[in-house]
mmCIF file of N, CA, C and O in Angstrom:
data_model
loop_
_atom_site.group_PDB
_atom_site.id
_atom_site.type_symbol
_atom_site.label_atom_id
_atom_site.label_comp_id
_atom_site.label_asym_id
_atom_site.label_seq_id
_atom_site.Cartn_x
_atom_site.Cartn_y
_atom_site.Cartn_z
ATOM 1 N N MET D 57 8.303 8.076 -7.619
ATOM 2 C CA MET D 57 7.376 7.023 -6.023
ATOM 3 C C MET D 57 7.622 7.707 -5.197
ATOM 4 O O MET D 57 8.695 8.583 -4.763
ATOM 5 N N ALA D 58 6.464 8.161 -4.114
ATOM 6 C CA ALA D 58 6.151 8.762 -3.386
ATOM 7 C C ALA D 58 7.079 8.950 -2.418
ATOM 8 O O ALA D 58 7.592 9.657 -1.856
ATOM 9 N N PHE D 59 7.871 7.376 -2.169
ATOM 10 C CA PHE D 59 8.439 7.038 -1.400
ATOM 11 C C PHE D 59 9.585 7.904 -1.014
ATOM 12 O O PHE D 59 10.663 7.862 -0.088
ATOM 13 N N ALA D 60 10.323 7.360 -2.737
ATOM 14 C CA ALA D 60 11.674 7.833 -2.904
ATOM 15 C C ALA D 60 11.993 9.931 -2.536
ATOM 16 O O ALA D 60 12.911 10.451 -2.518
ATOM 17 N N GLN D 61 10.804 10.682 -2.750
ATOM 18 C CA GLN D 61 10.564 11.949 -2.344
ATOM 19 C C GLN D 61 9.805 12.472 -1.843
ATOM 20 O O GLN D 61 10.032 13.765 -1.041
ATOM 21 N N SER D 62 9.795 11.237 -0.559
ATOM 22 C CA SER D 62 9.203 11.738 0.848
ATOM 23 C C SER D 62 10.698 12.452 1.447
ATOM 24 O O SER D 62 11.834 12.486 1.016
ATOM 25 N N PRO D 63 10.371 14.198 2.097
ATOM 26 C CA PRO D 63 11.037 14.556 2.784
ATOM 27 C C PRO D 63 12.313 14.490 4.040
ATOM 28 O O PRO D 63 13.496 14.040 4.278
ATOM 29 N N ALA D 64 11.515 12.588 4.035
ATOM 30 C CA ALA D 64 12.641 11.994 4.920
ATOM 31 C C ALA D 64 12.811 11.360 4.608
ATOM 32 O O ALA D 64 13.997 10.050 5.443
ATOM 33 N N ALA D 65 13.405 10.869 3.261
ATOM 34 C CA ALA D 65 14.220 10.406 2.099
ATOM 35 C C ALA D 65 15.724 10.231 2.615
ATOM 36 O O ALA D 65 16.074 9.305 2.549
ATOM 37 N N THR D 66 16.071 11.125 2.999
ATOM 38 C CA THR D 66 17.516 11.447 3.620
ATOM 39 C C THR D 66 17.662 9.999 4.686
ATOM 40 O O THR D 66 18.843 9.792 5.514
ATOM 41 N N ASP D 67 16.828 10.561 5.875
ATOM 42 C CA ASP D 67 16.708 10.154 7.046
ATOM 43 C C ASP D 67 16.319 8.470 7.277
ATOM 44 O O ASP D 67 16.238 7.415 8.315
ATOM 45 N N GLY D 68 15.764 8.284 6.450
ATOM 46 C CA GLY D 68 14.421 6.947 6.303
ATOM 47 C C GLY D 68 13.179 7.130 6.431
ATOM 48 O O GLY D 68 12.916 8.325 6.787
ATOM 49 N N ILE D 69 12.460 6.338 6.360
ATOM 50 C CA ILE D 69 10.735 6.890 6.605
ATOM 51 C C ILE D 69 10.267 5.855 7.882
ATOM 52 O O ILE D 69 10.905 4.829 7.721
ATOM 53 N N ALA D 70 9.369 6.543 8.747
ATOM 54 C CA ALA D 70 9.330 5.912 10.142
ATOM 55 C C ALA D 70 7.748 4.663 9.811
ATOM 56 O O ALA D 70 7.551 4.863 8.412
ATOM 57 N N LYS D 71 7.858 3.784 10.587
ATOM 58 C CA LYS D 71 6.662 3.092 9.899
ATOM 59 C C LYS D 71 5.151 3.961 10.195
ATOM 60 O O LYS D 71 4.400 3.552 8.881
ATOM 61 N N ALA D 72 4.950 4.705 10.817
ATOM 62 C CA ALA D 72 3.801 5.722 11.078
ATOM 63 C C ALA D 72 3.934 6.701 9.488
ATOM 64 O O ALA D 72 2.393 6.870 8.785
ATOM 65 N N ASP D 73 5.101 7.067 9.185
ATOM 66 C CA ASP D 73 4.723 7.697 7.924
ATOM 67 C C ASP D 73 4.791 7.197 7.011
ATOM 68 O O ASP D 73 3.760 7.122 5.835
ATOM 69 N N PHE D 74 5.284 5.478 6.545
ATOM 70 C CA PHE D 74 4.973 4.596 5.673
ATOM 71 C C PHE D 74 3.584 4.510 5.497
ATOM 72 O O PHE D 74 2.917 4.262 4.622
ATOM 73 N N GLN D 75 2.606 4.143 6.588
ATOM 74 C CA GLN D 75 1.140 3.735 7.265
ATOM 75 C C GLN D 75 0.456 5.056 5.903
ATOM 76 O O GLN D 75 -0.231 4.850 5.687
ATOM 77 N N SER D 76 0.785 6.162 6.555
ATOM 78 C CA SER D 76 0.018 7.236 5.961
ATOM 79 C C SER D 76 0.551 7.745 4.545
ATOM 80 O O SER D 76 -0.748 8.005 4.100
ATOM 81 N N MET D 77 1.349 7.540 4.540
ATOM 82 C CA MET D 77 1.725 7.546 2.680
ATOM 83 C C MET D 77 1.105 6.165 1.691
ATOM 84 O O MET D 77 0.184 7.125 1.362
ATOM 85 N N LEU D 78 1.322 5.110 2.577
ATOM 86 C CA LEU D 78 0.426 4.086 1.777
ATOM 87 C C LEU D 78 -1.330 4.344 1.571
ATOM 88 O O LEU D 78 -1.739 4.039 0.712
ATOM 89 N N ARG D 79 -1.655 4.990 3.087
ATOM 90 C CA ARG D 79 -3.189 5.322 3.264
ATOM 91 C C ARG D 79 -3.796 6.178 1.941
ATOM 92 O O ARG D 79 -4.317 6.120 1.857
ATOM 93 N N ALA D 80 -2.985 7.343 2.367
ATOM 94 C CA ALA D 80 -3.381 8.580 1.154
ATOM 95 C C ALA D 80 -3.346 8.026 -0.369
ATOM 96 O O ALA D 80 -4.007 8.349 -0.878
ATOM 97 N N ARG D 81 -2.349 7.348 -0.544
ATOM 98 C CA ARG D 81 -2.177 6.700 -2.308
ATOM 99 C C ARG D 81 -3.245 5.400 -2.725
ATOM 100 O O ARG D 81 -4.291 6.023 -3.676
ATOM 101 N N MET D 82 -3.566 4.434 -1.114
ATOM 102 C CA MET D 82 -4.932 3.690 -1.520
ATOM 103 C C MET D 82 -6.075 4.483 -1.311
ATOM 104 O O MET D 82 -6.980 4.030 -2.828
ATOM 105 N N LEU D 83 -6.344 5.623 -0.359
ATOM 106 C CA LEU D 83 -7.590 6.203 -0.239
ATOM 107 C C LEU D 83 -8.123 7.252 -1.579
ATOM 108 O O LEU D 83 -9.201 7.828 -1.718
ATOM 109 N N LYS D 84 -7.018 7.120 -2.748
ATOM 110 C CA LYS D 84 -7.102 8.057 -4.003
ATOM 111 C C LYS D 84 -8.326 7.397 -4.599
ATOM 112 O O LYS D 84 -9.242 7.737 -5.740
ATOM 113 N N ALA D 85 -8.389 6.266 -4.276
ATOM 114 C CA ALA D 85 -9.296 5.121 -4.724
ATOM 115 C C ALA D 85 -11.278 5.353 -4.627
ATOM 116 O O ALA D 85 -12.230 5.036 -5.215
ATOM 117 N N ASP D 86 -11.447 6.099 -3.069
ATOM 118 C CA ASP D 86 -12.415 6.561 -2.525
ATOM 119 C C ASP D 86 -12.891 7.647 -3.434
ATOM 120 O O ASP D 86 -13.073 8.823 -2.932
ATOM 121 N N THR D 87 -13.768 7.622 -4.368
ATOM 122 C CA THR D 87 -14.166 8.472 -5.160
ATOM 123 C C THR D 87 -15.549 8.961 -4.851
ATOM 124 O O THR D 87 -16.137 10.077 -5.148
ATOM 125 N N ASP D 88 -16.298 8.242 -3.604
ATOM 126 C CA ASP D 88 -17.659 9.129 -2.958
ATOM 127 C C ASP D 88 -16.995 10.010 -1.581
ATOM 128 O O ASP D 88 -18.042 10.199 -1.429
ATOM 129 N N GLY D 89 -15.982 9.720 -0.942
ATOM 130 C CA GLY D 89 -15.046 10.678 -0.044
ATOM 131 C C GLY D 89 -15.478 10.459 1.379
ATOM 132 O O GLY D 89 -15.707 10.483 2.448
ATOM 133 N N ASP D 90 -16.179 8.752 1.186
ATOM 134 C CA ASP D 90 -16.419 8.478 2.585
ATOM 135 C C ASP D 90 -15.562 7.858 3.491
ATOM 136 O O ASP D 90 -16.215 6.995 4.316
ATOM 137 N N GLY D 91 -14.314 7.545 3.057
ATOM 138 C CA GLY D 91 -13.211 7.196 4.336
ATOM 139 C C GLY D 91 -12.871 5.630 4.068
ATOM 140 O O GLY D 91 -11.915 4.906 4.472
ATOM 141 N N ARG D 92 -13.514 5.019 2.920
ATOM 142 C CA ARG D 92 -12.989 3.700 2.791
ATOM 143 C C ARG D 92 -13.342 3.372 1.426
ATOM 144 O O ARG D 92 -14.270 4.333 0.926
ATOM 145 N N ILE D 93 -13.116 2.469 0.834
ATOM 146 C CA ILE D 93 -12.756 2.033 -0.199
ATOM 147 C C ILE D 93 -13.911 0.705 -0.871
ATOM 148 O O ILE D 93 -13.781 0.082 -0.141
ATOM 149 N N SER D 94 -15.284 1.139 -1.436
ATOM 150 C CA SER D 94 -15.878 0.166 -1.757
ATOM 151 C C SER D 94 -15.374 -0.980 -3.210
ATOM 152 O O SER D 94 -14.408 -0.464 -3.724
ATOM 153 N N ALA D 95 -16.049 -1.843 -3.244
ATOM 154 C CA ALA D 95 -15.559 -3.294 -4.168
ATOM 155 C C ALA D 95 -15.786 -2.405 -5.726
ATOM 156 O O ALA D 95 -15.077 -2.457 -6.395
ATOM 157 N N ALA D 96 -16.967 -1.593 -5.530
ATOM 158 C CA ALA D 96 -16.899 -0.841 -7.028
ATOM 159 C C ALA D 96 -15.914 0.193 -7.279
ATOM 160 O O ALA D 96 -15.344 0.322 -8.769
ATOM 161 N N GLU D 97 -15.531 1.104 -6.001
ATOM 162 C CA GLU D 97 -14.317 1.883 -6.464
ATOM 163 C C GLU D 97 -13.567 1.028 -6.528
ATOM 164 O O GLU D 97 -11.949 1.786 -7.697
ATOM 165 N N TRP D 98 -12.437 0.245 -5.804
ATOM 166 C CA TRP D 98 -11.278 -0.668 -6.154
ATOM 167 C C TRP D 98 -11.659 -1.333 -7.677
ATOM 168 O O TRP D 98 -10.365 -1.298 -8.367
ATOM 169 N N SER D 99 -12.828 -1.721 -7.690
ATOM 170 C CA SER D 99 -12.616 -2.480 -9.323
ATOM 171 C C SER D 99 -12.745 -1.233 -9.843
ATOM 172 O O SER D 99 -11.494 -1.181 -11.451
ATOM 173 N N ALA D 100 -12.579 0.110 -10.414
ATOM 174 C CA ALA D 100 -12.974 0.925 -11.243
ATOM 175 C C ALA D 100 -11.408 1.372 -11.347
ATOM 176 O O ALA D 100 -10.953 1.396 -12.459
ATOM 177 N N ALA D 101 -10.486 1.786 -9.714
ATOM 178 C CA ALA D 101 -9.577 2.276 -9.946
ATOM 179 C C ALA D 101 -8.453 1.241 -10.675
ATOM 180 O O ALA D 101 -7.778 1.200 -11.398
ATOM 181 N N ALA D 102 -8.781 -0.296 -10.415
ATOM 182 C CA ALA D 102 -8.163 -1.675 -10.753
ATOM 183 C C ALA D 102 -7.966 -1.472 -12.034
ATOM 184 O O ALA D 102 -6.831 -1.932 -12.668
ATOM 185 N N LYS D 103 -9.352 -1.036 -12.899
ATOM 186 C CA LYS D 103 -9.287 -1.184 -14.321
ATOM 187 C C LYS D 103 -8.458 -0.179 -15.001
ATOM 188 O O LYS D 103 -8.172 -0.186 -15.730
ATOM 189 N N ALA D 104 -9.010 0.422 -14.514
ATOM 190 C CA ALA D 104 -8.267 2.063 -14.654
ATOM 191 C C ALA D 104 -6.732 1.904 -14.737
ATOM 192 O O ALA D 104 -5.790 2.482 -15.595
ATOM 193 N N ARG D 105 -5.715 1.131 -13.661
ATOM 194 C CA ARG D 105 -4.689 0.855 -13.980
ATOM 195 C C ARG D 105 -4.339 -0.526 -15.049
ATOM 196 O O ARG D 105 -3.080 -0.684 -14.596
ATOM 197 N N GLY D 106 -5.750 -0.851 -15.430
ATOM 198 C CA GLY D 106 -5.284 -2.305 -16.662
ATOM 199 C C GLY D 106 -5.073 -3.698 -15.919
ATOM 200 O O GLY D 106 -4.607 -4.186 -15.626
ATOM 201 N N LYS D 107 -5.406 -3.643 -14.130
ATOM 202 C CA LYS D 107 -5.367 -4.407 -13.511
ATOM 203 C C LYS D 107 -6.551 -5.488 -13.350
ATOM 204 O O LYS D 107 -6.622 -6.613 -13.285
ATOM 205 N N GLY D 108 -8.253 -5.181 -13.711
ATOM 206 C CA GLY D 108 -8.929 -5.887 -13.984
ATOM 207 C C GLY D 108 -9.130 -7.269 -13.169
ATOM 208 O O GLY D 108 -9.626 -6.277 -11.754
ATOM 209 N N ARG D 109 -9.991 -7.995 -12.981
ATOM 210 C CA ARG D 109 -9.713 -8.929 -12.409
ATOM 211 C C ARG D 109 -9.234 -9.482 -11.021
ATOM 212 O O ARG D 109 -9.203 -9.815 -10.524
ATOM 213 N N MET D 110 -7.474 -9.394 -11.808
ATOM 214 C CA MET D 110 -6.640 -9.263 -10.365
ATOM 215 C C MET D 110 -6.980 -8.433 -9.529
ATOM 216 O O MET D 110 -6.946 -8.735 -8.396
ATOM 217 N N GLY D 111 -7.082 -7.190 -9.737
ATOM 218 C CA GLY D 111 -7.637 -6.129 -9.038
ATOM 219 C C GLY D 111 -9.102 -6.473 -7.456
ATOM 220 O O GLY D 111 -9.021 -6.355 -6.514
ATOM 221 N N ASP D 112 -9.888 -7.550 -8.446
ATOM 222 C CA ASP D 112 -10.976 -7.908 -7.685
ATOM 223 C C ASP D 112 -10.270 -8.913 -6.279
ATOM 224 O O ASP D 112 -10.698 -8.854 -5.457
ATOM 225 N N ARG D 113 -9.533 -9.892 -6.780
ATOM 226 C CA ARG D 113 -8.964 -10.703 -6.032
ATOM 227 C C ARG D 113 -7.862 -10.166 -4.776
ATOM 228 O O ARG D 113 -8.319 -10.729 -3.958
ATOM 229 N N VAL D 114 -7.316 -9.000 -5.455
ATOM 230 C CA VAL D 114 -6.380 -8.160 -4.616
ATOM 231 C C VAL D 114 -7.529 -7.726 -2.811
ATOM 232 O O VAL D 114 -7.229 -7.789 -2.071
ATOM 233 N N PHE D 115 -8.251 -6.721 -3.590
ATOM 234 C CA PHE D 115 -9.934 -6.124 -2.919
ATOM 235 C C PHE D 115 -9.945 -7.210 -1.937
ATOM 236 O O PHE D 115 -10.247 -7.039 -0.780
ATOM 237 N N SER D 116 -10.227 -8.527 -2.184
ATOM 238 C CA SER D 116 -10.755 -9.523 -1.373
ATOM 239 C C SER D 116 -10.246 -10.234 -0.438
ATOM 240 O O SER D 116 -10.438 -10.317 1.020
ATOM 241 N N ARG D 117 -8.440 -9.965 -0.341
ATOM 242 C CA ARG D 117 -7.718 -10.065 0.627
ATOM 243 C C ARG D 117 -7.786 -8.989 1.067
ATOM 244 O O ARG D 117 -6.992 -9.309 2.709
ATOM 245 N N MET D 118 -7.619 -7.746 0.938
ATOM 246 C CA MET D 118 -7.290 -6.470 1.852
ATOM 247 C C MET D 118 -8.763 -6.527 2.312
ATOM 248 O O MET D 118 -8.418 -5.661 3.705
ATOM 249 N N ASP D 119 -9.979 -6.619 2.264
ATOM 250 C CA ASP D 119 -10.912 -6.800 2.854
ATOM 251 C C ASP D 119 -11.109 -7.143 4.318
ATOM 252 O O ASP D 119 -11.548 -8.671 3.879
ATOM 253 N N ALA D 120 -10.410 -7.211 4.975
ATOM 254 C CA ALA D 120 -9.728 -8.289 6.131
ATOM 255 C C ALA D 120 -11.161 -9.213 6.798
ATOM 256 O O ALA D 120 -11.402 -9.843 7.256
ATOM 257 N N ASN D 121 -12.164 -7.611 7.469
ATOM 258 C CA ASN D 121 -13.122 -8.424 8.238
ATOM 259 C C ASN D 121 -14.588 -8.241 7.293
ATOM 260 O O ASN D 121 -16.225 -8.571 7.573
ATOM 261 N N ASP D 122 -13.995 -8.330 5.777
ATOM 262 C CA ASP D 122 -15.510 -8.874 5.172
ATOM 263 C C ASP D 122 -16.418 -8.053 4.846
ATOM 264 O O ASP D 122 -17.589 -8.764 5.259
ATOM 265 N N ASN D 123 -16.269 -6.461 5.110
ATOM 266 C CA ASN D 123 -18.100 -6.005 4.801
ATOM 267 C C ASN D 123 -17.742 -5.391 3.247
ATOM 268 O O ASN D 123 -19.271 -4.917 3.873
ATOM 269 N N GLY D 124 -17.213 -5.960 2.756
ATOM 270 C CA GLY D 124 -17.081 -5.361 1.885
ATOM 271 C C GLY D 124 -16.846 -3.300 1.346
ATOM 272 O O GLY D 124 -17.002 -2.810 -0.142
ATOM 273 N N PHE D 125 -15.780 -3.523 1.973
ATOM 274 C CA PHE D 125 -15.010 -1.678 2.093
ATOM 275 C C PHE D 125 -13.642 -2.589 2.622
ATOM 276 O O PHE D 125 -13.541 -3.251 3.464
ATOM 277 N N ILE D 126 -12.689 -1.831 1.923
ATOM 278 C CA ILE D 126 -11.156 -1.791 2.816
ATOM 279 C C ILE D 126 -11.392 0.086 2.951
ATOM 280 O O ILE D 126 -11.708 0.882 3.069
ATOM 281 N N GLU D 127 -11.095 -0.366 4.676
ATOM 282 C CA GLU D 127 -11.167 0.783 5.645
ATOM 283 C C GLU D 127 -9.496 1.371 5.704
ATOM 284 O O GLU D 127 -8.621 0.482 5.912
ATOM 285 N N ALA D 128 -9.358 2.433 6.625
ATOM 286 C CA ALA D 128 -7.876 2.788 6.853
ATOM 287 C C ALA D 128 -7.508 1.618 7.757
ATOM 288 O O ALA D 128 -6.473 1.796 7.891
ATOM 289 N N ALA D 129 -8.198 1.286 8.715
ATOM 290 C CA ALA D 129 -7.563 0.505 9.748
ATOM 291 C C ALA D 129 -6.717 -0.882 9.195
ATOM 292 O O ALA D 129 -5.797 -1.288 9.632
ATOM 293 N N GLU D 130 -7.990 -1.658 8.267
ATOM 294 C CA GLU D 130 -7.388 -2.380 7.097
ATOM 295 C C GLU D 130 -6.254 -1.709 6.603
ATOM 296 O O GLU D 130 -4.869 -2.621 6.615
ATOM 297 N N LEU D 131 -6.275 -1.020 6.185
ATOM 298 C CA LEU D 131 -5.022 -0.189 5.177
ATOM 299 C C LEU D 131 -3.807 -0.526 6.042
ATOM 300 O O LEU D 131 -2.337 -0.510 5.398
ATOM 301 N N ASP D 132 -3.712 0.098 7.301
ATOM 302 C CA ASP D 132 -2.998 0.380 7.708
ATOM 303 C C ASP D 132 -2.231 -0.840 8.717
ATOM 304 O O ASP D 132 -0.967 -1.030 8.520
ATOM 305 N N VAL D 133 -2.806 -1.580 8.621
ATOM 306 C CA VAL D 133 -2.515 -3.455 8.896
ATOM 307 C C VAL D 133 -1.368 -3.774 7.961
ATOM 308 O O VAL D 133 -0.474 -4.385 8.255
ATOM 309 N N ILE D 134 -2.028 -3.817 6.420
ATOM 310 C CA ILE D 134 -1.403 -3.768 5.331
ATOM 311 C C ILE D 134 0.216 -3.293 5.270
ATOM 312 O O ILE D 134 1.123 -3.932 5.044
ATOM 313 N N ALA D 135 -0.003 -1.710 5.380
ATOM 314 C CA ALA D 135 1.487 -1.259 5.589
ATOM 315 C C ALA D 135 2.135 -1.302 6.368
ATOM 316 O O ALA D 135 3.429 -1.298 6.286
ATOM 317 N N ALA D 136 1.379 -1.678 7.819
ATOM 318 C CA ALA D 136 2.815 -2.278 8.780
ATOM 319 C C ALA D 136 3.558 -3.719 8.459
ATOM 320 O O ALA D 136 4.570 -3.976 8.837
ATOM 321 N N LYS D 137 2.765 -4.481 7.522
ATOM 322 C CA LYS D 137 3.528 -5.432 6.975
ATOM 323 C C LYS D 137 4.854 -5.484 5.889
ATOM 324 O O LYS D 137 5.383 -6.442 5.994
ATOM 325 N N ARG D 138 4.167 -4.645 5.317
ATOM 326 C CA ARG D 138 5.343 -4.488 4.447
ATOM 327 C C ARG D 138 6.539 -3.658 4.857
ATOM 328 O O ARG D 138 7.500 -4.345 4.277
ATOM 329 N N PHE D 139 6.122 -2.500 6.100
ATOM 330 C CA PHE D 139 7.224 -2.306 6.040
ATOM 331 C C PHE D 139 7.944 -3.060 6.614
ATOM 332 O O PHE D 139 9.146 -2.995 6.530
ATOM 333 N N ASP D 140 7.435 -3.996 7.839
ATOM 334 C CA ASP D 140 7.937 -4.725 8.483
ATOM 335 C C ASP D 140 8.947 -5.938 7.704
ATOM 336 O O ASP D 140 10.346 -6.246 7.684
ATOM 337 N N LYS D 141 8.190 -6.353 6.575
ATOM 338 C CA LYS D 141 8.853 -7.661 5.466
ATOM 339 C C LYS D 141 10.457 -6.013 4.995
ATOM 340 O O LYS D 141 10.916 -7.162 4.906
ATOM 341 N N ARG D 142 10.126 -4.969 4.580
ATOM 342 C CA ARG D 142 11.289 -4.487 4.093
ATOM 343 C C ARG D 142 12.086 -4.023 5.074
ATOM 344 O O ARG D 142 13.282 -3.256 4.400
ATOM 345 N N ASP D 143 12.146 -3.493 6.173
ATOM 346 C CA ASP D 143 12.812 -3.228 7.007
ATOM 347 C C ASP D 143 13.793 -4.236 7.560
ATOM 348 O O ASP D 143 13.533 -5.182 8.510
ATOM 349 N N VAL D 144 14.899 -4.634 6.952
ATOM 350 C CA VAL D 144 15.248 -5.754 6.796
ATOM 351 C C VAL D 144 16.418 -5.981 8.192
ATOM 352 O O VAL D 144 16.885 -6.742 8.565
ATOM 353 N N ASP D 145 17.261 -4.303 8.555
ATOM 354 C CA ASP D 145 17.746 -4.415 9.489
ATOM 355 C C ASP D 145 17.423 -4.248 10.749
ATOM 356 O O ASP D 145 17.897 -3.624 11.817
ATOM 357 N N HIS D 146 16.167 -3.563 10.793
ATOM 358 C CA HIS D 146 14.957 -4.026 11.908
ATOM 359 C C HIS D 146 15.358 -2.342 13.012
ATOM 360 O O HIS D 146 15.005 -2.508 14.009
ATOM 361 N N ASP D 147 15.699 -1.265 12.039
ATOM 362 C CA ASP D 147 15.926 -0.606 12.792
ATOM 363 C C ASP D 147 14.519 0.705 12.966
ATOM 364 O O ASP D 147 14.823 1.396 13.461
ATOM 365 N N GLY D 148 13.706 0.329 12.361
ATOM 366 C CA GLY D 148 12.275 0.871 12.438
ATOM 367 C C GLY D 148 11.840 1.998 11.225
ATOM 368 O O GLY D 148 11.103 3.126 11.250
ATOM 369 N N ARG D 149 12.852 2.255 10.245
ATOM 370 C CA ARG D 149 13.145 2.909 9.347
ATOM 371 C C ARG D 149 13.529 2.210 8.266
ATOM 372 O O ARG D 149 13.798 1.574 7.972
ATOM 373 N N LEU D 150 12.779 2.973 7.257
ATOM 374 C CA LEU D 150 12.983 2.252 5.680
ATOM 375 C C LEU D 150 14.239 3.417 5.203
ATOM 376 O O LEU D 150 14.016 4.203 4.464
ATOM 377 N N SER D 151 15.256 2.828 5.022
ATOM 378 C CA SER D 151 16.261 3.539 4.206
ATOM 379 C C SER D 151 16.535 3.545 2.816
ATOM 380 O O SER D 151 15.395 3.000 1.849
ATOM 381 N N GLY D 152 16.882 4.365 2.311
ATOM 382 C CA GLY D 152 16.862 4.452 0.998
ATOM 383 C C GLY D 152 16.882 3.232 0.421
ATOM 384 O O GLY D 152 16.433 2.889 -1.028
ATOM 385 N N ASP D 153 18.283 2.237 0.441
ATOM 386 C CA ASP D 153 18.496 0.711 -0.461
ATOM 387 C C ASP D 153 17.285 0.043 0.182
ATOM 388 O O ASP D 153 16.508 -0.725 -0.834
ATOM 389 N N GLU D 154 16.725 0.111 1.457
ATOM 390 C CA GLU D 154 15.406 -0.663 1.360
ATOM 391 C C GLU D 154 14.039 0.061 0.738
ATOM 392 O O GLU D 154 13.558 -0.995 0.411
ATOM 393 N N ARG D 155 14.172 0.889 0.498
ATOM 394 C CA ARG D 155 13.238 1.434 -0.576
ATOM 395 C C ARG D 155 13.248 1.122 -1.995
ATOM 396 O O ARG D 155 12.467 0.910 -3.105
ATOM 397 N N LYS D 156 14.368 1.383 -1.931
ATOM 398 C CA LYS D 156 15.086 0.777 -3.953
ATOM 399 C C LYS D 156 14.798 -0.542 -3.666
ATOM 400 O O LYS D 156 13.729 -1.005 -4.742
ATOM 401 N N ALA D 157 15.062 -1.647 -2.943
ATOM 402 C CA ALA D 157 14.575 -2.758 -2.965
ATOM 403 C C ALA D 157 13.225 -3.136 -3.111
ATOM 404 O O ALA D 157 12.590 -3.827 -3.679
ATOM 405 N N MET D 158 11.952 -2.585 -2.368
ATOM 406 C CA MET D 158 10.964 -2.586 -2.327
ATOM 407 C C MET D 158 10.160 -2.352 -3.555
ATOM 408 O O MET D 158 9.635 -2.692 -4.321
ATOM 409 N N VAL D 159 10.908 -0.460 -4.285
ATOM 410 C CA VAL D 159 10.505 -0.734 -5.669
ATOM 411 C C VAL D 159 11.001 -1.277 -6.356
ATOM 412 O O VAL D 159 9.982 -1.536 -7.430
ATOM 413 N N ASP D 160 11.815 -2.103 -6.324
ATOM 414 C CA ASP D 160 12.347 -3.347 -7.713
ATOM 415 C C ASP D 160 11.463 -3.943 -7.916
ATOM 416 O O ASP D 160 11.345 -4.683 -8.634
ATOM 417 N N GLU D 161 11.442 -4.444 -6.018
ATOM 418 C CA GLU D 161 10.360 -6.090 -6.307
ATOM 419 C C GLU D 161 9.020 -5.279 -6.491
ATOM 420 O O GLU D 161 8.537 -6.387 -7.403
ATOM 421 N N MET D 162 7.745 -4.175 -6.312
ATOM 422 C CA MET D 162 7.477 -4.032 -7.508
ATOM 423 C C MET D 162 6.827 -4.194 -8.265
ATOM 424 O O MET D 162 6.392 -4.507 -9.398
ATOM 425 N N ARG D 163 8.172 -3.289 -8.848
ATOM 426 C CA ARG D 163 8.278 -3.500 -10.527
ATOM 427 C C ARG D 163 8.192 -4.623 -11.406
ATOM 428 O O ARG D 163 7.666 -4.778 -12.111
ATOM 429 N N GLU D 164 9.163 -5.328 -10.567
ATOM 430 C CA GLU D 164 9.431 -6.446 -10.973
ATOM 431 C C GLU D 164 8.010 -7.524 -11.349
ATOM 432 O O GLU D 164 7.624 -7.941 -11.944
ATOM 433 N N LYS D 165 7.279 -7.136 -10.000
ATOM 434 C CA LYS D 165 5.938 -8.222 -10.118
ATOM 435 C C LYS D 165 4.747 -7.817 -10.895
ATOM 436 O O LYS D 165 4.337 -8.389 -11.311
ATOM 437 N N ALA D 166 5.048 -6.328 -11.361
ATOM 438 C CA ALA D 166 3.920 -5.354 -12.554
ATOM 439 C C ALA D 166 4.628 -6.043 -13.798
ATOM 440 O O ALA D 166 3.987 -5.609 -14.453
ATOM 441 N N GLY D 167 5.766 -6.718 -14.126
ATOM 442 C CA GLY D 167 6.432 -7.036 -15.270
ATOM 443 C C GLY D 167 6.934 -5.759 -16.065
ATOM 444 O O GLY D 167 6.916 -5.450 -16.828
ATOM 445 N N ALA D 168 6.940 -5.048 -14.933
ATOM 446 C CA ALA D 168 7.792 -3.519 -15.861
ATOM 447 C C ALA D 168 9.717 -3.896 -16.285
ATOM 448 O O ALA D 168 9.958 -4.279 -15.333
#
């Protein structure tokens, strides 16, 4: 997982770094390189990961301004919410334990 392999892994990950990493990971679905993810790009990426229709529902929730694209600003808001939820000691950094809990939760939700 990218979070565990970060150079900041020993000191924890700051919110801005977390947002950058999530944005970069999510924008891999941006196959036309316009800096945003269309519904078609998201759907193709979701199907490639075996998520299919579930991925389409997630897209609708992530497209906060309902313009048919997931943009960097929307990804940053999502990342900030995820970060805040997982920064249980509220020190502004995700520690190794907090990252492990996040990964474990994601794996559990994915059924791994």
